[in-house]
Amino acid sequence: MLEILPLLVFTTLGGISAGAYAVRAIGIAANHDGVNTPNDTQGRDWIFPLTCIVLLGVGLLGTLMHLGQPFRFLNGMSNPASMISQESYWAVAFGIVLVVDLVICKIKGSAMKAVQWIGFVAAFGLMMVTGLAYQACTFVSVWSGAITVPLFIVGDFAMGVGLCLAFIKSDGLMRVAHVGNIALSLGWLAVIVGYMVHLLEVEASLILVAIGAIIGPVAAAIASVCFLKKFLSPRTSANVVLACSILGVLLVRGAFFAAGIL
């Protein structure tokens, strides 16, 4: 299990950072004030990019754990044609945008939409190449299916919605975010079912993935429905969605990596 831990650390923490930033950018397009409004953050917009930086940074430490030595990370960036290099480039680019966003938020008290949209591109690129890196492993049948790329992208978005919910204080935005979470959870569930079909084709175990589907998108969607029906408080529902989305992704990706490595 120790072999898959660094991969889980990077793809989960880096993924939630990228997913949350991308979700926030989409929120900016849908709502003029974005996921965080001045009333939500009271001039503390910098907390969001700082959180994403910390998550991405710890995730990159997982990459160093996987490679074993820092020099291997530098060597991994030396071949632009390799997926490992592409993953490194996008991660570094995303990290730079996060730092720029943090500095601007600290100085101006609010984020710049142009920077956030550049961050969206970098975040989505990181999610995309992460999926492609594993799909390119044609010698590993449980990884090489077409469903691998959406398995990473949609899972990251699911975690991203959960993290964004933790930053919302406006009831109106909270309701919009929970409706979005329900829709995204249904899409995430469909992707997981698609991966389960792929596992059946290669005669791999479905148990852990099925548990991840129930604990992840199913439970997260139920929590959002409970909030909309006023059965759960805003904070409780946000915490449940975040916890369920992360745990669901951990279980699905844990099964993904274990099937290909162990």
Short mmCIF file of N, CA, C and O in Angstrom, two decimals, residues 100-192:
data_model
loop_
_atom_site.label_atom_id
_atom_site.label_comp_id
_atom_site.label_asym_id
_atom_site.label_seq_id
_atom_site.Cartn_x
_atom_site.Cartn_y
_atom_site.Cartn_z
N VAL A 100 0.50 34.45 -7.74
CA VAL A 100 0.12 35.78 -8.27
C VAL A 100 -1.24 36.20 -7.73
O VAL A 100 -1.43 37.34 -7.30
N ASP A 101 -2.19 35.27 -7.74
CA ASP A 101 -3.53 35.56 -7.23
C ASP A 101 -3.47 35.93 -5.75
O ASP A 101 -4.13 36.87 -5.29
N LEU A 102 -2.69 35.19 -4.99
CA LEU A 102 -2.55 35.46 -3.56
C LEU A 102 -1.99 36.86 -3.32
O LEU A 102 -2.51 37.62 -2.48
N VAL A 103 -0.94 37.23 -4.06
CA VAL A 103 -0.32 38.55 -3.88
C VAL A 103 -1.32 39.66 -4.24
O VAL A 103 -1.44 40.66 -3.51
N ILE A 104 -2.03 39.49 -5.35
CA ILE A 104 -3.01 40.51 -5.76
C ILE A 104 -4.12 40.65 -4.73
O ILE A 104 -4.53 41.75 -4.38
N CYS A 105 -4.61 39.51 -4.24
CA CYS A 105 -5.67 39.55 -3.22
C CYS A 105 -5.19 40.23 -1.95
O CYS A 105 -5.96 40.97 -1.30
N LYS A 106 -3.94 39.99 -1.59
CA LYS A 106 -3.39 40.60 -0.38
C LYS A 106 -3.25 42.12 -0.55
O LYS A 106 -3.53 42.91 0.37
N ILE A 107 -2.81 42.55 -1.74
CA ILE A 107 -2.55 43.96 -1.97
C ILE A 107 -3.86 44.73 -2.22
O ILE A 107 -4.10 45.78 -1.64
N LYS A 108 -4.70 44.17 -3.11
CA LYS A 108 -5.92 44.87 -3.51
C LYS A 108 -7.12 44.54 -2.64
O LYS A 108 -8.11 45.28 -2.64
N GLY A 109 -7.07 43.43 -1.94
CA GLY A 109 -8.20 43.03 -1.12
C GLY A 109 -9.22 42.19 -1.86
O GLY A 109 -10.19 41.71 -1.27
N SER A 110 -9.02 42.01 -3.17
CA SER A 110 -9.93 41.19 -3.97
C SER A 110 -9.17 40.61 -5.15
O SER A 110 -8.11 41.10 -5.53
N ALA A 111 -9.74 39.56 -5.74
CA ALA A 111 -9.08 38.86 -6.84
C ALA A 111 -9.34 39.54 -8.17
O ALA A 111 -10.32 40.27 -8.33
N MET A 112 -8.46 39.30 -9.15
CA MET A 112 -8.66 39.78 -10.51
C MET A 112 -9.22 38.65 -11.36
O MET A 112 -8.67 37.54 -11.38
N LYS A 113 -10.30 38.92 -12.08
CA LYS A 113 -10.94 37.87 -12.86
C LYS A 113 -10.01 37.33 -13.94
O LYS A 113 -10.02 36.12 -14.22
N ALA A 114 -9.20 38.21 -14.55
CA ALA A 114 -8.30 37.75 -15.60
C ALA A 114 -7.32 36.71 -15.07
O ALA A 114 -7.06 35.68 -15.71
N VAL A 115 -6.78 36.96 -13.88
CA VAL A 115 -5.85 36.02 -13.26
C VAL A 115 -6.55 34.71 -12.94
O VAL A 115 -6.01 33.61 -13.15
N GLN A 116 -7.79 34.81 -12.46
CA GLN A 116 -8.53 33.60 -12.10
C GLN A 116 -8.85 32.76 -13.33
O GLN A 116 -8.85 31.53 -13.25
N TRP A 117 -9.12 33.40 -14.46
CA TRP A 117 -9.39 32.62 -15.67
C TRP A 117 -8.12 31.96 -16.21
O TRP A 117 -8.16 30.86 -16.75
N ILE A 118 -7.00 32.65 -16.07
CA ILE A 118 -5.73 32.01 -16.43
C ILE A 118 -5.49 30.82 -15.51
O ILE A 118 -5.05 29.75 -15.94
N GLY A 119 -5.83 31.00 -14.24
CA GLY A 119 -5.72 29.89 -13.30
C GLY A 119 -6.63 28.74 -13.65
O GLY A 119 -6.27 27.58 -13.45
N PHE A 120 -7.82 29.05 -14.17
CA PHE A 120 -8.73 27.99 -14.60
C PHE A 120 -8.09 27.14 -15.70
O PHE A 120 -8.15 25.90 -15.65
N VAL A 121 -7.46 27.81 -16.66
CA VAL A 121 -6.80 27.07 -17.75
C VAL A 121 -5.69 26.19 -17.20
O VAL A 121 -5.56 25.02 -17.57
N ALA A 122 -4.87 26.75 -16.30
CA ALA A 122 -3.78 25.97 -15.72
C ALA A 122 -4.30 24.82 -14.88
O ALA A 122 -3.76 23.69 -14.92
N ALA A 123 -5.36 25.07 -14.10
CA ALA A 123 -5.94 24.03 -13.26
C ALA A 123 -6.53 22.91 -14.11
O ALA A 123 -6.30 21.72 -13.84
N PHE A 124 -7.27 23.28 -15.14
CA PHE A 124 -7.88 22.26 -15.99
C PHE A 124 -6.81 21.48 -16.75
O PHE A 124 -6.91 20.27 -16.92
N GLY A 125 -5.76 22.20 -17.18
CA GLY A 125 -4.66 21.51 -17.85
C GLY A 125 -4.00 20.49 -16.95
O GLY A 125 -3.67 19.38 -17.39
N LEU A 126 -3.82 20.83 -15.67
CA LEU A 126 -3.22 19.90 -14.72
C LEU A 126 -4.10 18.67 -14.53
O LEU A 126 -3.61 17.54 -14.53
N MET A 127 -5.40 18.88 -14.39
CA MET A 127 -6.32 17.76 -14.24
C MET A 127 -6.31 16.86 -15.47
O MET A 127 -6.33 15.63 -15.37
N MET A 128 -6.28 17.49 -16.64
CA MET A 128 -6.31 16.74 -17.90
C MET A 128 -5.05 15.88 -18.07
O MET A 128 -5.14 14.68 -18.35
N VAL A 129 -3.87 16.49 -17.88
CA VAL A 129 -2.64 15.73 -18.12
C VAL A 129 -2.44 14.65 -17.06
O VAL A 129 -1.79 13.64 -17.34
N THR A 130 -2.98 14.86 -15.86
CA THR A 130 -2.88 13.82 -14.84
C THR A 130 -3.61 12.57 -15.31
O THR A 130 -3.09 11.45 -15.20
N GLY A 131 -4.82 12.76 -15.84
CA GLY A 131 -5.57 11.61 -16.38
C GLY A 131 -4.88 11.00 -17.57
O GLY A 131 -4.78 9.77 -17.70
N LEU A 132 -4.37 11.85 -18.47
CA LEU A 132 -3.70 11.35 -19.67
C LEU A 132 -2.43 10.57 -19.33
O LEU A 132 -2.07 9.62 -20.03
N ALA A 133 -1.74 10.99 -18.26
CA ALA A 133 -0.50 10.31 -17.87
C ALA A 133 -0.76 8.85 -17.55
O ALA A 133 0.06 7.97 -17.88
N TYR A 134 -1.89 8.57 -16.92
CA TYR A 134 -2.21 7.18 -16.57
C TYR A 134 -2.87 6.44 -17.74
O TYR A 134 -2.63 5.25 -17.95
N GLN A 135 -3.66 7.16 -18.51
CA GLN A 135 -4.28 6.52 -19.67
C GLN A 135 -3.21 6.09 -20.69
O GLN A 135 -3.39 5.10 -21.40
N ALA A 136 -2.10 6.81 -20.72
CA ALA A 136 -1.02 6.49 -21.66
C ALA A 136 -0.29 5.20 -21.31
O ALA A 136 0.48 4.68 -22.12
N CYS A 137 -0.53 4.68 -20.11
CA CYS A 137 0.11 3.42 -19.70
C CYS A 137 -0.66 2.24 -20.32
O CYS A 137 -1.44 1.55 -19.63
N THR A 138 -0.46 2.04 -21.59
CA THR A 138 -1.21 1.03 -22.33
C THR A 138 -0.95 -0.39 -21.83
O THR A 138 -1.75 -1.30 -22.08
N PHE A 139 0.16 -0.57 -21.12
CA PHE A 139 0.51 -1.90 -20.61
C PHE A 139 -0.25 -2.22 -19.31
O PHE A 139 -0.17 -3.34 -18.81
N VAL A 140 -0.98 -1.23 -18.76
CA VAL A 140 -1.79 -1.46 -17.55
C VAL A 140 -3.26 -1.37 -17.97
O VAL A 140 -3.79 -0.27 -18.15
N SER A 141 -3.90 -2.50 -18.10
CA SER A 141 -5.25 -2.53 -18.66
C SER A 141 -6.28 -1.76 -17.83
O SER A 141 -7.20 -1.17 -18.39
N VAL A 142 -6.12 -1.72 -16.50
CA VAL A 142 -7.10 -1.02 -15.67
C VAL A 142 -6.94 0.51 -15.76
O VAL A 142 -7.83 1.25 -15.30
N TRP A 143 -5.85 0.97 -16.36
CA TRP A 143 -5.62 2.41 -16.49
C TRP A 143 -5.85 2.93 -17.90
O TRP A 143 -6.11 4.12 -18.09
N SER A 144 -5.73 2.09 -18.89
CA SER A 144 -5.62 2.56 -20.28
C SER A 144 -6.97 2.81 -20.96
O SER A 144 -6.99 3.15 -22.14
N GLY A 145 -8.07 2.68 -20.25
CA GLY A 145 -9.37 2.91 -20.87
C GLY A 145 -9.65 4.39 -21.07
O GLY A 145 -9.06 5.26 -20.42
N ALA A 146 -10.58 4.69 -21.97
CA ALA A 146 -10.94 6.08 -22.26
C ALA A 146 -11.57 6.77 -21.05
O ALA A 146 -11.54 8.00 -20.94
N ILE A 147 -12.09 6.01 -20.11
CA ILE A 147 -12.76 6.57 -18.94
C ILE A 147 -11.78 7.15 -17.93
O ILE A 147 -12.18 7.89 -17.02
N THR A 148 -10.48 6.84 -18.08
CA THR A 148 -9.49 7.28 -17.09
C THR A 148 -9.41 8.80 -16.99
O THR A 148 -9.33 9.35 -15.89
N VAL A 149 -9.42 9.49 -18.12
CA VAL A 149 -9.30 10.96 -18.08
C VAL A 149 -10.48 11.59 -17.35
O VAL A 149 -10.28 12.39 -16.42
N PRO A 150 -11.74 11.30 -17.71
CA PRO A 150 -12.84 11.87 -16.92
C PRO A 150 -12.85 11.39 -15.47
O PRO A 150 -13.36 12.09 -14.59
N LEU A 151 -12.29 10.21 -15.21
CA LEU A 151 -12.23 9.71 -13.84
C LEU A 151 -11.45 10.68 -12.95
O LEU A 151 -11.79 10.90 -11.79
N PHE A 152 -10.40 11.28 -13.51
CA PHE A 152 -9.62 12.25 -12.75
C PHE A 152 -10.25 13.63 -12.78
O PHE A 152 -10.37 14.28 -11.74
N ILE A 153 -10.66 14.09 -13.95
CA ILE A 153 -11.19 15.45 -14.07
C ILE A 153 -12.46 15.63 -13.26
O ILE A 153 -12.59 16.57 -12.45
N VAL A 154 -13.43 14.74 -13.44
CA VAL A 154 -14.71 14.89 -12.76
C VAL A 154 -14.54 14.68 -11.25
O VAL A 154 -15.18 15.36 -10.44
N GLY A 155 -13.67 13.75 -10.86
CA GLY A 155 -13.40 13.55 -9.44
C GLY A 155 -12.81 14.80 -8.80
O GLY A 155 -13.18 15.18 -7.69
N ASP A 156 -11.90 15.48 -9.52
CA ASP A 156 -11.31 16.71 -9.00
C ASP A 156 -12.37 17.82 -8.87
O ASP A 156 -12.38 18.58 -7.90
N PHE A 157 -13.24 17.92 -9.86
CA PHE A 157 -14.31 18.91 -9.79
C PHE A 157 -15.24 18.63 -8.60
O PHE A 157 -15.70 19.55 -7.93
N ALA A 158 -15.52 17.35 -8.38
CA ALA A 158 -16.39 16.98 -7.25
C ALA A 158 -15.78 17.43 -5.92
O ALA A 158 -16.47 17.99 -5.06
N MET A 159 -14.48 17.19 -5.75
CA MET A 159 -13.81 17.66 -4.53
C MET A 159 -13.75 19.18 -4.48
O MET A 159 -13.88 19.79 -3.42
N GLY A 160 -13.58 19.78 -5.65
CA GLY A 160 -13.49 21.24 -5.73
C GLY A 160 -14.76 21.92 -5.27
O GLY A 160 -14.72 22.95 -4.58
N VAL A 161 -15.91 21.38 -5.65
CA VAL A 161 -17.18 21.94 -5.19
C VAL A 161 -17.27 21.87 -3.67
O VAL A 161 -17.69 22.82 -3.00
N GLY A 162 -16.84 20.74 -3.12
CA GLY A 162 -16.86 20.58 -1.67
C GLY A 162 -16.00 21.62 -0.97
O GLY A 162 -16.41 22.20 0.05
N LEU A 163 -14.80 21.89 -1.52
CA LEU A 163 -13.94 22.88 -0.90
C LEU A 163 -14.52 24.28 -1.03
O LEU A 163 -14.47 25.08 -0.09
N CYS A 164 -15.08 24.59 -2.19
CA CYS A 164 -15.69 25.91 -2.38
C CYS A 164 -16.85 26.14 -1.42
O CYS A 164 -17.04 27.25 -0.92
N LEU A 165 -17.62 25.10 -1.17
CA LEU A 165 -18.74 25.22 -0.22
C LEU A 165 -18.25 25.66 1.15
O LEU A 165 -18.95 26.38 1.87
N ALA A 166 -17.05 25.24 1.52
CA ALA A 166 -16.51 25.60 2.83
C ALA A 166 -16.21 27.09 2.94
O ALA A 166 -16.08 27.61 4.06
N PHE A 167 -16.13 27.79 1.80
CA PHE A 167 -15.82 29.22 1.80
C PHE A 167 -17.05 30.10 1.63
O PHE A 167 -16.94 31.33 1.67
N ILE A 168 -18.19 29.50 1.43
CA ILE A 168 -19.41 30.27 1.16
C ILE A 168 -20.18 30.54 2.45
O ILE A 168 -20.42 29.62 3.23
N LYS A 169 -20.58 31.80 2.63
CA LYS A 169 -21.39 32.16 3.78
C LYS A 169 -22.78 32.68 3.37
O LYS A 169 -23.69 32.71 4.17
N SER A 170 -22.91 33.10 2.13
CA SER A 170 -24.20 33.58 1.63
C SER A 170 -25.15 32.42 1.39
O SER A 170 -24.80 31.45 0.70
N ASP A 171 -26.37 32.50 1.93
CA ASP A 171 -27.35 31.43 1.73
C ASP A 171 -27.71 31.25 0.27
O ASP A 171 -27.89 30.12 -0.20
N GLY A 172 -27.80 32.37 -0.46
CA GLY A 172 -28.14 32.27 -1.88
C GLY A 172 -27.09 31.52 -2.67
O GLY A 172 -27.40 30.63 -3.46
N LEU A 173 -25.82 31.87 -2.46
CA LEU A 173 -24.74 31.19 -3.14
C LEU A 173 -24.62 29.74 -2.69
O LEU A 173 -24.28 28.85 -3.47
N MET A 174 -24.91 29.51 -1.41
CA MET A 174 -24.86 28.15 -0.89
C MET A 174 -25.88 27.26 -1.61
O MET A 174 -25.58 26.12 -1.97
N ARG A 175 -27.07 27.79 -1.82
CA ARG A 175 -28.10 27.01 -2.51
C ARG A 175 -27.67 26.71 -3.95
O ARG A 175 -27.84 25.59 -4.44
N VAL A 176 -27.14 27.71 -4.62
CA VAL A 176 -26.68 27.51 -6.01
C VAL A 176 -25.58 26.46 -6.05
O VAL A 176 -25.56 25.58 -6.91
N ALA A 177 -24.65 26.54 -5.10
CA ALA A 177 -23.54 25.59 -5.07
C ALA A 177 -24.03 24.17 -4.79
O ALA A 177 -23.52 23.20 -5.36
N HIS A 178 -25.03 24.02 -3.93
CA HIS A 178 -25.55 22.70 -3.63
C HIS A 178 -26.30 22.11 -4.82
O HIS A 178 -26.22 20.90 -5.08
N VAL A 179 -27.03 22.96 -5.55
CA VAL A 179 -27.68 22.48 -6.78
C VAL A 179 -26.62 22.02 -7.77
O VAL A 179 -26.75 20.97 -8.41
N GLY A 180 -25.55 22.80 -7.89
CA GLY A 180 -24.45 22.40 -8.77
C GLY A 180 -23.81 21.11 -8.32
O GLY A 180 -23.43 20.28 -9.14
N ASN A 181 -23.69 20.94 -7.00
CA ASN A 181 -23.09 19.72 -6.48
C ASN A 181 -23.94 18.49 -6.81
O ASN A 181 -23.39 17.43 -7.12
N ILE A 182 -25.26 18.64 -6.75
CA ILE A 182 -26.13 17.52 -7.10
C ILE A 182 -25.92 17.11 -8.55
O ILE A 182 -25.78 15.92 -8.87
N ALA A 183 -25.89 18.11 -9.44
CA ALA A 183 -25.69 17.82 -10.87
C ALA A 183 -24.33 17.18 -11.10
O ALA A 183 -24.20 16.20 -11.85
N LEU A 184 -23.30 17.74 -10.46
CA LEU A 184 -21.95 17.20 -10.63
C LEU A 184 -21.84 15.80 -10.03
O LEU A 184 -21.17 14.93 -10.60
N SER A 185 -22.50 15.57 -8.91
CA SER A 185 -22.47 14.24 -8.29
C SER A 185 -23.07 13.18 -9.20
O SER A 185 -22.57 12.05 -9.28
N LEU A 186 -24.14 13.54 -9.90
CA LEU A 186 -24.74 12.60 -10.85
C LEU A 186 -23.76 12.29 -11.98
O LEU A 186 -23.64 11.13 -12.41
N GLY A 187 -23.06 13.33 -12.45
CA GLY A 187 -22.06 13.10 -13.49
C GLY A 187 -20.90 12.26 -12.99
O GLY A 187 -20.40 11.37 -13.69
N TRP A 188 -20.46 12.53 -11.76
CA TRP A 188 -19.36 11.77 -11.14
C TRP A 188 -19.76 10.31 -10.95
O TRP A 188 -18.97 9.39 -11.20
N LEU A 189 -21.01 10.10 -10.54
CA LEU A 189 -21.50 8.73 -10.38
C LEU A 189 -21.52 8.00 -11.73
O LEU A 189 -21.13 6.82 -11.80
N ALA A 190 -21.92 8.69 -12.78
CA ALA A 190 -21.94 8.09 -14.11
C ALA A 190 -20.53 7.70 -14.56
O ALA A 190 -20.32 6.64 -15.16
N VAL A 191 -19.55 8.56 -14.25
CA VAL A 191 -18.15 8.26 -14.61
C VAL A 191 -17.66 7.04 -13.85
O VAL A 191 -17.00 6.15 -14.41
N ILE A 192 -17.98 6.98 -12.55
CA ILE A 192 -17.56 5.82 -11.75
C ILE A 192 -18.18 4.54 -12.29
O ILE A 192 -17.52 3.49 -12.38
#
